[in-house]
mmCIF file of C-alpha atoms in Angstrom:
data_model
loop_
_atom_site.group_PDB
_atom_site.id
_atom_site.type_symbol
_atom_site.label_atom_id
_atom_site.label_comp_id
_atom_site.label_asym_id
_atom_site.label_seq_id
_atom_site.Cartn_x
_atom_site.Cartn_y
_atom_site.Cartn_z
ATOM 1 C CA UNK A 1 115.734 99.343 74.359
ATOM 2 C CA UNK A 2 117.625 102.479 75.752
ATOM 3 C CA UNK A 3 116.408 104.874 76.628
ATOM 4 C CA UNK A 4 118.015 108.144 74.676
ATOM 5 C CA UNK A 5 120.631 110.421 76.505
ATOM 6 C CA UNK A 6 118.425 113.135 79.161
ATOM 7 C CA UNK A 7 115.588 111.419 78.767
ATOM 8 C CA UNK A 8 113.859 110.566 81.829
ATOM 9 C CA UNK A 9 112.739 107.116 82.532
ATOM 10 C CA UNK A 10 109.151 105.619 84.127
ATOM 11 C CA UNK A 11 109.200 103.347 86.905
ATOM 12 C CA UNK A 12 107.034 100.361 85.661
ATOM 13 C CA UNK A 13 107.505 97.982 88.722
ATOM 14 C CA UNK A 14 109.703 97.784 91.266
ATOM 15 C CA UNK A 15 111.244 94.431 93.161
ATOM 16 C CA UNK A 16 112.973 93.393 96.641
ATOM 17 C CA UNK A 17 116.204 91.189 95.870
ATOM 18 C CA UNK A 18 117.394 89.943 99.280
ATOM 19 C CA UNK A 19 119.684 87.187 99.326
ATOM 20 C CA UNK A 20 119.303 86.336 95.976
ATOM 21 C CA UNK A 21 115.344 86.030 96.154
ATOM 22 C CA UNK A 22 113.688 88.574 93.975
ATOM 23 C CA UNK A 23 109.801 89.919 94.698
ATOM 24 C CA UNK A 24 108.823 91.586 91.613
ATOM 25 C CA UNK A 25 105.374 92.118 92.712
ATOM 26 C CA UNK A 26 106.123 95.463 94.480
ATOM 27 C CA UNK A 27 103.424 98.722 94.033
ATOM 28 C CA UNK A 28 105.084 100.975 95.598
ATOM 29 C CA UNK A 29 108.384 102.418 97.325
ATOM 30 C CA UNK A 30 108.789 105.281 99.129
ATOM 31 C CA UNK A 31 111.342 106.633 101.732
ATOM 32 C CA UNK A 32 114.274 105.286 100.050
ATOM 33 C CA UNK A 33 117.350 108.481 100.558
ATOM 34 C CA UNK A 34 120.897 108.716 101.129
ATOM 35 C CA UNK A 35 121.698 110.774 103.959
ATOM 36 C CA UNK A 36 124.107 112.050 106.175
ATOM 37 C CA UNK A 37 125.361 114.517 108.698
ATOM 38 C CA UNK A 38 126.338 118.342 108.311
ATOM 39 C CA UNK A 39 129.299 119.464 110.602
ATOM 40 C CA UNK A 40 129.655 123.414 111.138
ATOM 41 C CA UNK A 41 132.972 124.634 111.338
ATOM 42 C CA UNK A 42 132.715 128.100 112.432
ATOM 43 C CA UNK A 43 135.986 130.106 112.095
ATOM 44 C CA UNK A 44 137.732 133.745 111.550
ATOM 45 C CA UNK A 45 139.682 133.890 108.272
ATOM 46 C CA UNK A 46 143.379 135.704 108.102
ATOM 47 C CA UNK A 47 141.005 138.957 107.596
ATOM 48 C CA UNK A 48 138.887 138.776 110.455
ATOM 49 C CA UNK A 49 135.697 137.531 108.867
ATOM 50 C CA UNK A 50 133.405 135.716 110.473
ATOM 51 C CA UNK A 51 132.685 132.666 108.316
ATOM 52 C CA UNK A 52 130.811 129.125 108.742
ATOM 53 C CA UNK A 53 131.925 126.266 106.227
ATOM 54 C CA UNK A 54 129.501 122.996 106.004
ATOM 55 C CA UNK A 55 131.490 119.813 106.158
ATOM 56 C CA UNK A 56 130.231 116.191 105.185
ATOM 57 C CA UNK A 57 129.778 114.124 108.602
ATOM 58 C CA UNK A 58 128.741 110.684 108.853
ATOM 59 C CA UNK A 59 126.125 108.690 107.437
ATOM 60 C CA UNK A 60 122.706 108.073 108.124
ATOM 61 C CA UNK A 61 120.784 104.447 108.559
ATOM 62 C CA UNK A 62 117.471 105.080 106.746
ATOM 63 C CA UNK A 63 114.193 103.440 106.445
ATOM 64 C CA UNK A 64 112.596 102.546 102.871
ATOM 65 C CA UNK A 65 108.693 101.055 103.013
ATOM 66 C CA UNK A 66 107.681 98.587 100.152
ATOM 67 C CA UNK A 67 103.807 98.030 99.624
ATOM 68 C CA UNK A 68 102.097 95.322 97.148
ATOM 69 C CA UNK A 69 99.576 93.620 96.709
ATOM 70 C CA UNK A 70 98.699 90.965 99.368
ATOM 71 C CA UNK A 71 99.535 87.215 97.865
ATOM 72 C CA UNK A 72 100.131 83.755 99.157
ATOM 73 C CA UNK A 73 103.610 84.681 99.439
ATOM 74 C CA UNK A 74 104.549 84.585 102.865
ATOM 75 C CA UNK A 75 108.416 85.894 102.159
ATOM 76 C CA UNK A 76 107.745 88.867 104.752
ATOM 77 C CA UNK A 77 106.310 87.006 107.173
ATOM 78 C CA UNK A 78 109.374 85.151 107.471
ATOM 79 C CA UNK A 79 111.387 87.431 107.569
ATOM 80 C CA UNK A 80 109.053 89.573 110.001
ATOM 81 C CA UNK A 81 109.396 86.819 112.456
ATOM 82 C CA UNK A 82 113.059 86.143 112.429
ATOM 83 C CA UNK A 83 113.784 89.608 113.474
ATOM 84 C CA UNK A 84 111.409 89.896 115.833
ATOM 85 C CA UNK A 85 112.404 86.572 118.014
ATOM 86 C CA UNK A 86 116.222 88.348 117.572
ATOM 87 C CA UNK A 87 117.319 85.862 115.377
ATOM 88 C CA UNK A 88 119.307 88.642 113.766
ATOM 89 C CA UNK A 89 122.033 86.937 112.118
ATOM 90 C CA UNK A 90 119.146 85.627 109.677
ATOM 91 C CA UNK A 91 116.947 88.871 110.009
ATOM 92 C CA UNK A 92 119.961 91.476 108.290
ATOM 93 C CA UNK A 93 120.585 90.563 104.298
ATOM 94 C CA UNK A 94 121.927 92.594 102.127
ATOM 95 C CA UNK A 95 120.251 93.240 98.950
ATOM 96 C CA UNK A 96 118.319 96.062 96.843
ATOM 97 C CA UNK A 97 115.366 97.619 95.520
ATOM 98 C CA UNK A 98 115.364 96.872 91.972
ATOM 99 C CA UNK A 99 113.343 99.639 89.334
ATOM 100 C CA UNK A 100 112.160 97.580 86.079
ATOM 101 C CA UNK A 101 111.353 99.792 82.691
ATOM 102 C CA UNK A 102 107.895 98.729 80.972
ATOM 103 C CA UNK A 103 109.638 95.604 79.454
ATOM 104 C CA UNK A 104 110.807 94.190 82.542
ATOM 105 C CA UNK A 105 114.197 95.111 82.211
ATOM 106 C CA UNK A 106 116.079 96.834 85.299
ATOM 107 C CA UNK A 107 116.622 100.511 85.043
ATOM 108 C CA UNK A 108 118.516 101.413 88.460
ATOM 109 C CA UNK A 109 119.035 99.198 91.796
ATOM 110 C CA UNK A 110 119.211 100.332 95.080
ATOM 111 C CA UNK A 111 121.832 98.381 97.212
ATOM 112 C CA UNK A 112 120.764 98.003 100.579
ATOM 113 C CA UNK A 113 123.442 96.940 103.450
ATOM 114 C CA UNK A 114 122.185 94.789 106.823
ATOM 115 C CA UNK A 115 118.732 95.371 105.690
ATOM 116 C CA UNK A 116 115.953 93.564 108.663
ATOM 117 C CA UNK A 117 112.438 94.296 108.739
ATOM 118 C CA UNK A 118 110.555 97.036 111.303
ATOM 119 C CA UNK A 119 107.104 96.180 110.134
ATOM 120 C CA UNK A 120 104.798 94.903 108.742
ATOM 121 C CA UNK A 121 100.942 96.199 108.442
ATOM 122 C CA UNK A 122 98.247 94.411 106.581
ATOM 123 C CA UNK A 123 95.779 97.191 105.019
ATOM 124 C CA UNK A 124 91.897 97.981 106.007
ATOM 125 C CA UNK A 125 90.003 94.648 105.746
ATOM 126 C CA UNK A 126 86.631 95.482 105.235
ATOM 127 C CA UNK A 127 83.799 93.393 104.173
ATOM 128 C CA UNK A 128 82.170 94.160 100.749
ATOM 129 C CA UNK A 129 85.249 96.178 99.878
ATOM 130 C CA UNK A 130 86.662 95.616 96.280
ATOM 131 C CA UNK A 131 90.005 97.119 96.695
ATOM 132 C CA UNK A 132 93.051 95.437 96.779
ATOM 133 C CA UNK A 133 94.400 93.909 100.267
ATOM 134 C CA UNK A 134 98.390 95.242 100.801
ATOM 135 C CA UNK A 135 100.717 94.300 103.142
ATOM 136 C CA UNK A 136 103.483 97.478 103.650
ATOM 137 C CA UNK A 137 106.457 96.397 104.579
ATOM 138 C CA UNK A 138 108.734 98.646 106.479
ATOM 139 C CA UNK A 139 112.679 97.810 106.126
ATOM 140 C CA UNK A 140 115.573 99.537 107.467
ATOM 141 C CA UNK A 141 119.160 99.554 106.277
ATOM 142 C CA UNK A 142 122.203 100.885 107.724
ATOM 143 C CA UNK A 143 123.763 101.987 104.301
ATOM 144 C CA UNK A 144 122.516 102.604 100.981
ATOM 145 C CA UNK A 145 124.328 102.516 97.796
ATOM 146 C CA UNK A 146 123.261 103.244 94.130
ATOM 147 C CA UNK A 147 124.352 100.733 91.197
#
C-alpha cells in the first residue's frame, strides 16, 4: 500500500544488496550522506563590492556502517577477507542499502558505487549476558546515488 502524498514513511528493516545478494537481516544503518566540496570564489562586482559566491566542487567518498544481529551467515566475513588480502577486484561491488516499509516492500534504495569493506567488529561477548551478539560492518563507497 502507498503511502499518501507528505506523509512520512517508517523504516521497518533495512538490507545490503551487493552483487545481486540481498541481507535483509540489517538493525541498523547509520552514516549513509551525499557529500561534496564547497569552492569560494571571492570577487569585486562592477560596483566595488566585496562579495564571496559558494560553488559546488567535487564529490566526496563516504563511509555507511550496517549492524545486525550476529547469524551463521558468514557473507561479511568473506567479503572482510577479500579486501583485506588486496584481492580488490572481488572486494569493490556495487550495490545498495535497501529501506523495506512494515510489509516488506522497498521504500527507497541507496546505490552504492565500488563499495569494499573497512571493518568489521563483533560486539561485547560477555558471559551470562542476554543481549543480542552484532557484528557492525563498516563499508565505504566512492559514490552514492539515490533511486
Amino acid at each position: 500500500m502507498a503511502l499518501p502524498e507528505l506523509d512520512t514513511s517508517v523504516g521497518h528493516s533495512f538490507g545490503l544488496e551487493m552483487d545481486g545478494v540481498v541481507i535483509k537481516q540489517i538493525n541498523e544503518v547509520s552514516g549513509l550522506k551525499m557529500e561534496q566540496d564547497v569552492i569560494e570564489l571571492k570577487q569585486n562586482t562592477s560596483d566595488g563590492k566585496y562579495v564571496i559566491k559558494k560553488l559546488p566542487g567535487r564529490p566526496k567518498a563516504g563511509e555507511v556502517t550496517l549492524t545486525r544481529g550476529l547469524t551463521a551467515d558468514n557473507s561479511f566475513e568473506k567479503w572482510v577477507k577479500d579486501a583485506q588480502f588486496g584481492k580488490m577486484g572481488n572486494a569493490r561491488k556495487g550495490g545498495a542499502v535497501i529501506v523495506y516499509d512494515y510489509e516488506g516492500q522497498p521504500i527507497k534504495r541507496y546505490k552504492l558505487t565500488n563499495a569494499w569493506p573497512k571493518s568489521l567488529e563483533i560486539g561485547s561477548l560477555k558471559a551470562g549476558d542476554t543481549s543480542v551478539l552484532t557484528e557492525k560492518l563498516v563499508v565505504t563507497y566512492e559514490t552514492m546515488e539515490v533511486e
